[in-house]
PDB file of C-alpha atoms (C1' of nucleotides) in Angstrom:
ATOM      1  CA  MET A 922      93.423  16.538  50.440  1.00 81.00           C
ATOM      2  CA  LYS A 923      94.765  17.718  53.739  1.00 89.00           C
ATOM      3  CA  ILE A 924      96.038  15.510  56.532  1.00 95.00           C
ATOM      4  CA  ASN A 925      97.161  16.150  60.092  1.00 95.00           C
ATOM      5  CA  PRO A 926      98.753  13.956  62.777  1.00 97.00           C
ATOM      6  CA  LYS A 927      95.424  12.931  64.330  1.00 96.00           C
ATOM      7  CA  LYS A 928      94.020  11.939  60.950  1.00 97.00           C
ATOM      8  CA  LEU A 929      97.226  10.072  60.170  1.00 97.00           C
ATOM      9  CA  TYR A 930      96.812   8.179  63.432  1.00 97.00           C
ATOM     10  CA  GLU A 931      93.240   7.238  62.625  1.00 97.00           C
ATOM     11  CA  ILE A 932      94.071   5.986  59.142  1.00 97.00           C
ATOM     12  CA  LEU A 933      97.054   3.952  60.308  1.00 97.00           C
ATOM     13  CA  LYS A 934      95.140   2.600  63.284  1.00 97.00           C
ATOM     14  CA  ASN A 935      92.442   1.459  60.895  1.00 97.00           C
ATOM     15  CA  GLU A 936      95.071  -0.118  58.652  1.00 96.00           C
ATOM     16  CA  TYR A 937      97.169  -1.862  61.291  1.00 96.00           C
ATOM     17  CA  GLY A 938      95.120  -2.067  64.488  1.00 96.00           C
ATOM     18  CA  ASP A 939      96.934  -2.139  67.826  1.00 95.00           C
ATOM     19  CA  PRO A 940     100.702  -2.160  67.329  1.00 95.00           C
ATOM     20  CA  ASN A 941     102.701  -4.499  69.537  1.00 89.00           C
ATOM     21  CA  TRP A 942     105.198  -1.990  70.839  1.00 94.00           C
ATOM     22  CA  TRP A 943     107.651  -2.051  72.620  1.00 96.00           C
ATOM     23  CA  PRO A 944     107.942  -5.864  72.560  1.00 94.00           C
ATOM     24  CA  VAL A 945     109.125  -7.202  75.928  1.00 95.00           C
ATOM     25  CA  ASP A 946     108.836 -10.662  77.441  1.00 91.00           C
ATOM     26  CA  LYS A 947     107.296  -9.670  80.773  1.00 92.00           C
ATOM     27  CA  LYS A 948     107.142 -13.287  81.928  1.00 94.00           C
ATOM     28  CA  TYR A 949     110.938 -13.430  81.891  1.00 96.00           C
ATOM     29  CA  HIS A 950     111.149 -10.449  84.183  1.00 96.00           C
ATOM     30  CA  THR A 951     108.464 -11.713  86.545  1.00 96.00           C
ATOM     31  CA  GLN A 952     110.230 -15.040  86.906  1.00 95.00           C
ATOM     32  CA  ASN A 953     113.651 -13.479  87.391  1.00 95.00           C
ATOM     33  CA  ARG A 954     112.366 -10.607  89.556  1.00 95.00           C
ATOM     34  CA  THR A 955     113.906  -8.023  87.255  1.00 95.00           C
ATOM     35  CA  ASP A 956     112.346  -4.804  85.976  1.00 97.00           C
ATOM     36  CA  PHE A 957     110.960  -5.147  82.451  1.00 97.00           C
ATOM     37  CA  ARG A 958     111.538  -1.425  81.980  1.00 98.00           C
ATOM     38  CA  PHE A 959     115.258  -2.043  82.096  1.00 98.00           C
ATOM     39  CA  GLU A 960     114.978  -4.258  79.029  1.00 98.00           C
ATOM     40  CA  ILE A 961     113.299  -1.387  77.185  1.00 98.00           C
ATOM     41  CA  LEU A 962     116.050   1.014  78.204  1.00 98.00           C
ATOM     42  CA  ILE A 963     118.754  -1.380  77.042  1.00 98.00           C
ATOM     43  CA  GLY A 964     116.832  -2.126  73.848  1.00 98.00           C
ATOM     44  CA  ALA A 965     116.591   1.577  73.090  1.00 98.00           C
ATOM     45  CA  ILE A 966     120.375   1.797  72.959  1.00 98.00           C
ATOM     46  CA  LEU A 967     120.834  -1.494  71.126  1.00 98.00           C
ATOM     47  CA  THR A 968     118.394  -0.579  68.358  1.00 98.00           C
ATOM     48  CA  GLN A 969     120.223   2.558  67.288  1.00 98.00           C
ATOM     49  CA  ASN A 970     120.359   2.354  63.488  1.00 97.00           C
ATOM     50  CA  THR A 971     119.852  -1.399  63.742  1.00 97.00           C
ATOM     51  CA  ALA A 972     117.154  -3.854  62.712  1.00 96.00           C
ATOM     52  CA  TRP A 973     115.105  -5.073  65.670  1.00 97.00           C
ATOM     53  CA  SER A 974     115.664  -8.714  64.684  1.00 97.00           C
ATOM     54  CA  ASN A 975     119.338  -8.196  65.481  1.00 98.00           C
ATOM     55  CA  VAL A 976     118.517  -6.508  68.788  1.00 98.00           C
ATOM     56  CA  GLU A 977     116.405  -9.515  69.756  1.00 97.00           C
ATOM     57  CA  LYS A 978     119.409 -11.789  69.368  1.00 98.00           C
ATOM     58  CA  ALA A 979     121.491  -9.527  71.586  1.00 98.00           C
ATOM     59  CA  LEU A 980     118.769  -9.319  74.249  1.00 98.00           C
ATOM     60  CA  MET A 981     118.371 -13.094  74.112  1.00 97.00           C
ATOM     61  CA  ASN A 982     122.089 -13.562  74.758  1.00 98.00           C
ATOM     62  CA  LEU A 983     121.868 -11.303  77.811  1.00 98.00           C
ATOM     63  CA  LYS A 984     118.809 -13.156  79.107  1.00 97.00           C
ATOM     64  CA  LYS A 985     120.338 -16.589  78.631  1.00 97.00           C
ATOM     65  CA  GLN A 986     123.272 -15.531  80.808  1.00 97.00           C
ATOM     66  CA  LYS A 987     120.861 -13.793  83.222  1.00 96.00           C
ATOM     67  CA  LYS A 988     122.718 -10.533  82.702  1.00 97.00           C
ATOM     68  CA  LEU A 989     119.753  -8.338  81.825  1.00 97.00           C
ATOM     69  CA  ASP A 990     119.618  -6.294  85.009  1.00 96.00           C
ATOM     70  CA  ILE A 991     121.525  -3.377  86.449  1.00 98.00           C
ATOM     71  CA  ASP A 992     123.952  -5.170  88.744  1.00 97.00           C
ATOM     72  CA  ASN A 993     124.863  -7.903  86.303  1.00 97.00           C
ATOM     73  CA  ILE A 994     125.542  -5.428  83.505  1.00 98.00           C
ATOM     74  CA  LEU A 995     127.859  -3.509  85.795  1.00 98.00           C
ATOM     75  CA  GLU A 996     129.698  -6.641  86.911  1.00 97.00           C
ATOM     76  CA  MET A 997     130.737  -7.402  83.340  1.00 98.00           C
ATOM     77  CA  GLU A 998     133.768  -6.016  81.555  1.00 97.00           C
ATOM     78  CA  THR A 999     132.867  -3.861  78.566  1.00 97.00           C
ATOM     79  CA  LYS A1000     134.468  -6.477  76.336  1.00 97.00           C
ATOM     80  CA  GLU A1001     132.269  -9.220  77.764  1.00 98.00           C
ATOM     81  CA  ILE A1002     129.140  -7.140  77.148  1.00 98.00           C
ATOM     82  CA  GLY A1003     130.329  -6.600  73.601  1.00 98.00           C
ATOM     83  CA  GLU A1004     130.543 -10.342  73.007  1.00 97.00           C
ATOM     84  CA  LEU A1005     126.952 -10.864  74.141  1.00 98.00           C
ATOM     85  CA  ILE A1006     125.462  -7.968  72.183  1.00 98.00           C
ATOM     86  CA  LYS A1007     127.529  -8.518  69.048  1.00 98.00           C
ATOM     87  CA  PRO A1008     124.521  -9.343  66.813  1.00 98.00           C
ATOM     88  CA  SER A1009     123.137  -5.840  67.345  1.00 98.00           C
ATOM     89  CA  GLY A1010     126.098  -4.253  65.584  1.00 98.00           C
ATOM     90  CA  TYR A1011     128.331  -1.357  66.680  1.00 98.00           C
ATOM     91  CA  PHE A1012     128.945  -3.594  69.651  1.00 98.00           C
ATOM     92  CA  ASN A1013     132.015  -1.813  70.984  1.00 97.00           C
ATOM     93  CA  GLN A1014     130.369   1.560  71.373  1.00 98.00           C
ATOM     94  CA  LYS A1015     127.050   0.086  72.436  1.00 98.00           C
ATOM     95  CA  ALA A1016     128.686  -1.992  75.172  1.00 98.00           C
ATOM     96  CA  LYS A1017     130.267   1.166  76.503  1.00 98.00           C
ATOM     97  CA  ARG A1018     126.974   3.060  76.254  1.00 98.00           C
ATOM     98  CA  LEU A1019     125.086   0.344  78.118  1.00 98.00           C
ATOM     99  CA  LYS A1020     127.570   0.408  80.929  1.00 98.00           C
ATOM    100  CA  GLU A1021     127.659   4.183  81.210  1.00 97.00           C
ATOM    101  CA  PHE A1022     123.898   4.478  81.226  1.00 98.00           C
ATOM    102  CA  THR A1023     123.461   1.667  83.732  1.00 98.00           C
ATOM    103  CA  SER A1024     126.036   3.021  86.135  1.00 98.00           C
ATOM    104  CA  TYR A1025     124.343   6.407  85.912  1.00 98.00           C
ATOM    105  CA  ILE A1026     121.055   4.895  87.075  1.00 98.00           C
ATOM    106  CA  LYS A1027     122.728   2.979  89.864  1.00 98.00           C
ATOM    107  CA  ASN A1028     124.879   5.808  91.150  1.00 98.00           C
ATOM    108  CA  ASN A1029     122.345   8.611  90.924  1.00 97.00           C
ATOM    109  CA  TYR A1030     119.058   6.821  91.533  1.00 98.00           C
ATOM    110  CA  ASN A1031     120.111   3.822  93.553  1.00 97.00           C
ATOM    111  CA  SER A1032     118.984   1.603  90.660  1.00 97.00           C
ATOM    112  CA  ASN A1033     115.406   2.723  91.244  1.00 98.00           C
ATOM    113  CA  LEU A1034     113.605   3.354  87.961  1.00 98.00           C
ATOM    114  CA  ASP A1035     110.515   4.653  89.755  1.00 98.00           C
ATOM    115  CA  THR A1036     112.604   7.421  91.267  1.00 97.00           C
ATOM    116  CA  PHE A1037     114.259   8.088  87.945  1.00 98.00           C
ATOM    117  CA  PHE A1038     111.021   8.455  86.007  1.00 98.00           C
ATOM    118  CA  ASN A1039     108.890  10.103  88.695  1.00 98.00           C
ATOM    119  CA  ARG A1040     110.045  13.612  87.789  1.00 97.00           C
ATOM    120  CA  ASP A1041     109.459  16.373  85.288  1.00 97.00           C
ATOM    121  CA  ILE A1042     109.863  15.047  81.751  1.00 97.00           C
ATOM    122  CA  ARG A1043     112.143  17.882  80.720  1.00 96.00           C
ATOM    123  CA  GLU A1044     114.470  17.116  83.627  1.00 97.00           C
ATOM    124  CA  ILE A1045     114.633  13.439  82.693  1.00 98.00           C
ATOM    125  CA  ARG A1046     115.247  14.284  79.047  1.00 97.00           C
ATOM    126  CA  LYS A1047     117.996  16.768  79.793  1.00 96.00           C
ATOM    127  CA  GLU A1048     119.783  14.204  81.957  1.00 97.00           C
ATOM    128  CA  LEU A1049     119.501  11.445  79.379  1.00 98.00           C
ATOM    129  CA  LEU A1050     120.850  13.712  76.652  1.00 97.00           C
ATOM    130  CA  SER A1051     123.859  14.559  78.802  1.00 97.00           C
ATOM    131  CA  LEU A1052     124.945  10.918  78.737  1.00 97.00           C
ATOM    132  CA  ASN A1053     127.282   9.791  75.997  1.00 96.00           C
ATOM    133  CA  GLY A1054     125.527   7.719  73.371  1.00 97.00           C
ATOM    134  CA  ILE A1055     121.997   8.869  74.183  1.00 98.00           C
ATOM    135  CA  GLY A1056     120.605  11.297  71.619  1.00 98.00           C
ATOM    136  CA  PRO A1057     117.087  12.674  71.204  1.00 97.00           C
ATOM    137  CA  GLU A1058     115.429   9.584  69.757  1.00 98.00           C
ATOM    138  CA  THR A1059     116.930   7.179  72.268  1.00 98.00           C
ATOM    139  CA  ALA A1060     116.066   9.513  75.150  1.00 98.00           C
ATOM    140  CA  ASP A1061     112.487   9.989  74.006  1.00 98.00           C
ATOM    141  CA  SER A1062     111.978   6.261  73.381  1.00 98.00           C
ATOM    142  CA  MET A1063     113.167   5.601  76.920  1.00 98.00           C
ATOM    143  CA  ILE A1064     110.821   8.228  78.361  1.00 98.00           C
ATOM    144  CA  LEU A1065     107.785   7.123  76.356  1.00 98.00           C
ATOM    145  CA  TYR A1066     108.124   3.347  76.344  1.00 98.00           C
ATOM    146  CA  ALA A1067     109.969   2.660  79.599  1.00 98.00           C
ATOM    147  CA  GLY A1068     108.801   5.670  81.609  1.00 98.00           C
ATOM    148  CA  ASN A1069     105.276   5.604  80.186  1.00 97.00           C
ATOM    149  CA  LEU A1070     105.373   9.395  80.022  1.00 98.00           C
ATOM    150  CA  PRO A1071     103.896  11.475  77.174  1.00 97.00           C
ATOM    151  CA  ILE A1072     106.606  12.537  74.724  1.00 98.00           C
ATOM    152  CA  PHE A1073     106.529  12.019  70.963  1.00 98.00           C
ATOM    153  CA  VAL A1074     109.375  10.016  69.425  1.00 98.00           C
ATOM    154  CA  VAL A1075     110.729  11.196  66.080  1.00 97.00           C
ATOM    155  CA  ASP A1076     112.871   8.958  63.911  1.00 96.00           C
ATOM    156  CA  ALA A1077     114.243   8.886  60.374  1.00 95.00           C
ATOM    157  CA  TYR A1078     110.922   7.440  59.179  1.00 95.00           C
ATOM    158  CA  THR A1079     108.929  10.264  60.731  1.00 96.00           C
ATOM    159  CA  LYS A1080     111.165  12.794  59.039  1.00 95.00           C
ATOM    160  CA  ARG A1081     110.864  11.049  55.694  1.00 94.00           C
ATOM    161  CA  ILE A1082     107.076  10.910  55.850  1.00 95.00           C
ATOM    162  CA  CYS A1083     106.830  14.531  57.008  1.00 95.00           C
ATOM    163  CA  ALA A1084     108.970  15.609  54.081  1.00 93.00           C
ATOM    164  CA  ARG A1085     107.046  13.622  51.498  1.00 93.00           C
ATOM    165  CA  ILE A1086     103.438  14.441  52.399  1.00 94.00           C
ATOM    166  CA  PRO A1087     104.518  17.208  53.311  1.00 92.00           C
ATOM    167  CA  LEU A1088     103.315  17.633  56.868  1.00 92.00           C
ATOM    168  CA  GLU A1089     105.862  19.955  58.394  1.00 88.00           C
ATOM    169  CA  THR A1090     108.467  21.915  56.472  1.00 85.00           C
ATOM    170  CA  LYS A1091     110.978  22.397  59.269  1.00 86.00           C
ATOM    171  CA  LEU A1092     112.518  18.966  59.505  1.00 85.00           C
ATOM    172  CA  SER A1093     114.698  19.219  62.585  1.00 93.00           C
ATOM    173  CA  TYR A1094     114.033  16.733  65.362  1.00 95.00           C
ATOM    174  CA  ASN A1095     112.709  19.336  67.771  1.00 95.00           C
ATOM    175  CA  GLU A1096     110.461  21.062  65.240  1.00 94.00           C
ATOM    176  CA  ILE A1097     108.799  17.821  64.189  1.00 96.00           C
ATOM    177  CA  GLN A1098     108.353  16.740  67.780  1.00 97.00           C
ATOM    178  CA  LYS A1099     106.800  20.068  68.764  1.00 96.00           C
ATOM    179  CA  PHE A1100     104.528  19.921  65.724  1.00 96.00           C
ATOM    180  CA  PHE A1101     103.167  16.449  66.489  1.00 97.00           C
ATOM    181  CA  GLN A1102     102.738  17.125  70.186  1.00 97.00           C
ATOM    182  CA  LYS A1103     100.954  20.418  69.634  1.00 96.00           C
ATOM    183  CA  GLU A1104      98.654  19.071  66.929  1.00 96.00           C
ATOM    184  CA  LEU A1105      97.735  15.915  68.817  1.00 97.00           C
ATOM    185  CA  LYS A1106      97.127  17.722  72.108  1.00 96.00           C
ATOM    186  CA  LYS A1107      94.949  20.205  70.291  1.00 94.00           C
ATOM    187  CA  GLU A1108      92.430  17.497  69.428  1.00 87.00           C
ATOM    188  CA  GLU A1109      92.729  15.323  72.525  1.00 89.00           C
ATOM    189  CA  LYS A1110      92.735  16.571  76.107  1.00 90.00           C
ATOM    190  CA  ASP A1111      92.631  13.333  78.106  1.00 95.00           C
ATOM    191  CA  THR A1112      96.183  12.675  79.333  1.00 93.00           C
ATOM    192  CA  GLU A1113      95.870   8.911  79.165  1.00 95.00           C
ATOM    193  CA  LYS A1114      94.632   9.030  75.596  1.00 96.00           C
ATOM    194  CA  ILE A1115      97.413  11.403  74.577  1.00 97.00           C
ATOM    195  CA  LEU A1116      99.938   8.966  76.013  1.00 97.00           C
ATOM    196  CA  LYS A1117      98.300   6.126  74.106  1.00 97.00           C
ATOM    197  CA  ILE A1118      98.362   8.078  70.854  1.00 98.00           C
ATOM    198  CA  PHE A1119     102.020   9.093  71.254  1.00 98.00           C
ATOM    199  CA  ASN A1120     102.847   5.484  72.008  1.00 97.00           C
ATOM    200  CA  GLU A1121     100.942   3.976  69.100  1.00 98.00           C
ATOM    201  CA  LEU A1122     101.487   6.596  66.423  1.00 98.00           C
ATOM    202  CA  HIS A1123     105.254   6.278  66.502  1.00 97.00           C
ATOM    203  CA  ALA A1124     104.910   2.527  66.088  1.00 97.00           C
ATOM    204  CA  LEU A1125     102.368   2.913  63.291  1.00 97.00           C
ATOM    205  CA  ILE A1126     104.654   5.320  61.452  1.00 97.00           C
ATOM    206  CA  VAL A1127     107.400   2.709  61.565  1.00 96.00           C
ATOM    207  CA  TYR A1128     105.020   0.136  60.068  1.00 96.00           C
ATOM    208  CA  LEU A1129     103.957   2.543  57.332  1.00 97.00           C
ATOM    209  CA  ALA A1130     107.549   3.399  56.461  1.00 96.00           C
ATOM    210  CA  LYS A1131     108.556  -0.262  56.276  1.00 95.00           C
ATOM    211  CA  ASP A1132     105.598  -1.371  54.205  1.00 95.00           C
ATOM    212  CA  TYR A1133     105.016   1.614  51.900  1.00 95.00           C
ATOM    213  CA  CYS A1134     106.994   4.772  52.558  1.00 95.00           C
ATOM    214  CA  ARG A1135     110.342   3.128  51.947  1.00 93.00           C
ATOM    215  CA  LYS A1136     113.303   4.815  50.392  1.00 90.00           C
ATOM    216  CA  LYS A1137     111.949   3.396  47.170  1.00 89.00           C
ATOM    217  CA  PRO A1138     108.287   4.003  47.969  1.00 91.00           C
ATOM    218  CA  LYS A1139     105.318   1.800  47.145  1.00 92.00           C
ATOM    219  CA  CYS A1140     102.761   4.535  46.749  1.00 92.00           C
ATOM    220  CA  LEU A1141     100.267   2.462  44.804  1.00 91.00           C
ATOM    221  CA  LYS A1142      98.763   0.709  47.812  1.00 92.00           C
ATOM    222  CA  CYS A1143      99.834   3.212  50.448  1.00 94.00           C
ATOM    223  CA  PRO A1144      96.956   3.981  52.832  1.00 96.00           C
ATOM    224  CA  ILE A1145      97.757   7.699  52.849  1.00 95.00           C
ATOM    225  CA  SER A1146      98.595   8.196  49.185  1.00 93.00           C
ATOM    226  CA  LYS A1147      95.597  10.403  48.517  1.00 92.00           C
ATOM    227  CA  TYR A1148      96.833  12.820  51.182  1.00 94.00           C
ATOM    228  CA  CYS A1149     100.415  12.799  49.923  1.00 93.00           C
ATOM    229  CA  GLU A1150     102.098  14.834  47.217  1.00 91.00           C
ATOM    230  CA  TYR A1151     104.938  12.380  46.798  1.00 87.00           C
ATOM    231  CA  LYS A1152     103.665  10.060  44.118  1.00 73.00           C
ATOM    232  CA  LYS A1153     106.576   9.962  41.762  1.00 61.00           C
ATOM    233  CA  GLU A1154     107.019   6.239  41.423  1.00 51.00           C
ATOM    234  CA  LEU A1155     103.676   4.513  41.458  1.00 52.00           C
ATOM    235  CA  PHE A1156     104.732   0.909  41.292  1.00 46.00           C
TER     236      PHE A1156
ATOM    237  C1'  DG B 957     127.407  -8.750  45.813  1.00 93.72           C
ATOM    238  C1'  DT B 958     124.631  -4.453  47.436  1.00 93.72           C
ATOM    239  C1'  DC B 959     121.504  -2.150  50.439  1.00 93.72           C
ATOM    240  C1'  DC B 960     119.683  -0.948  54.702  1.00 93.72           C
ATOM    241  C1'  DA B 961     118.076  -1.098  59.492  1.00 93.72           C
ATOM    242  C1'  DG B 962     113.411   1.585  65.331  1.00 93.72           C
ATOM    243  C1'  DG B 963     121.154   6.874  65.693  1.00 93.72           C
ATOM    244  C1'  DG B 964     124.804   9.391  67.728  1.00 93.72           C
ATOM    245  C1'  DC B 965     129.438  11.311  67.958  1.00 93.72           C
ATOM    246  C1'  DC B 966     132.997  13.897  66.237  1.00 93.72           C
ATOM    247  C1'  DG B 967     135.539  16.673  63.138  1.00 93.72           C
ATOM    248  C1'  DT B 968     135.242  19.930  59.283  1.00 93.72           C
ATOM    249  C1'  DT B 969     133.098  23.675  56.728  1.00 93.72           C
TER     250       DT B 969
ATOM    251  C1'  DA C 909     123.946  25.152  61.952  1.00 93.72           C
ATOM    252  C1'  DA C 910     124.826  21.597  58.583  1.00 93.72           C
ATOM    253  C1'  DC C 911     127.143  17.839  56.621  1.00 93.72           C
ATOM    254  C1'  DG C 912     130.269  13.511  56.055  1.00 93.72           C
ATOM    255  C1'  DG C 913     132.669   9.644  57.935  1.00 93.72           C
ATOM    256  C1'  DC C 914     132.502   6.314  61.192  1.00 93.72           C
ATOM    257  C1'  DC C 915     130.730   2.498  63.916  1.00 93.72           C
ATOM    258  C1'  DA C 916     129.148  -3.512  62.537  1.00 93.72           C
ATOM    259  C1'  DT C 917     125.881  -7.304  62.214  1.00 93.72           C
ATOM    260  C1'  DG C 918     122.442  -9.981  59.643  1.00 93.72           C
ATOM    261  C1'  DG C 919     118.374 -10.250  56.624  1.00 93.72           C
ATOM    262  C1'  DA C 920     116.334  -9.078  52.129  1.00 93.72           C
TER     263       DA C 920
END
DNA sequence: GTCCAGGGCCGTT
DNA sequence: AACGGCCATGGA
């Protein structure tokens, strides 16, 4: 049986419902008069090749010290940032990346995230990619989940699932992204709904990959197994 | 103890 | 262009 991105979305949506993504404690930001989008931007860097449970500990450390905003990040020495974000791993390079990214926003956009995101997506993306430590997935996560702008995020899970089904043979980041965006826009014209699908489908793919499409897959109960050619180890 | 997680950079081929 | 080594913590 054949499957496409829209069908995949419908099956996973039926399986998992509304994903809670990207998790942010908005009450914290309301009380402290900080921008919750900044937490998403920082989280996007902290979660690079790292379990979210570890990122939560790092974000919690920053919140406890009331350092989770642009000016307070920039006031800290890189070493001090590293101490707070240590649970998220790679803390030396991530501390440097956080500081570089944050100073970029302050210096070029006067710390105004509305100004930063209220532009052409391709411009935003190009700028993010020019910063050290921000690659395609981090940039696109920032644009989609902090900027609330329609771009499809590809990660290692998406590539794995595409290869196994198979959905798309060219497995480079850009090819997979183009494929999903084209296919999903083909079936849905409403901009708001496209944004919602981009937002949710990436999250749902992560769930699927964690529960079933693992490195050692659990195809037996996988919700898409009948659409997938990769059924080597049915246990 | 081993494996892996919501990647990206840099050097080598 | 593609690949390997490296970065680091914590949970399974």
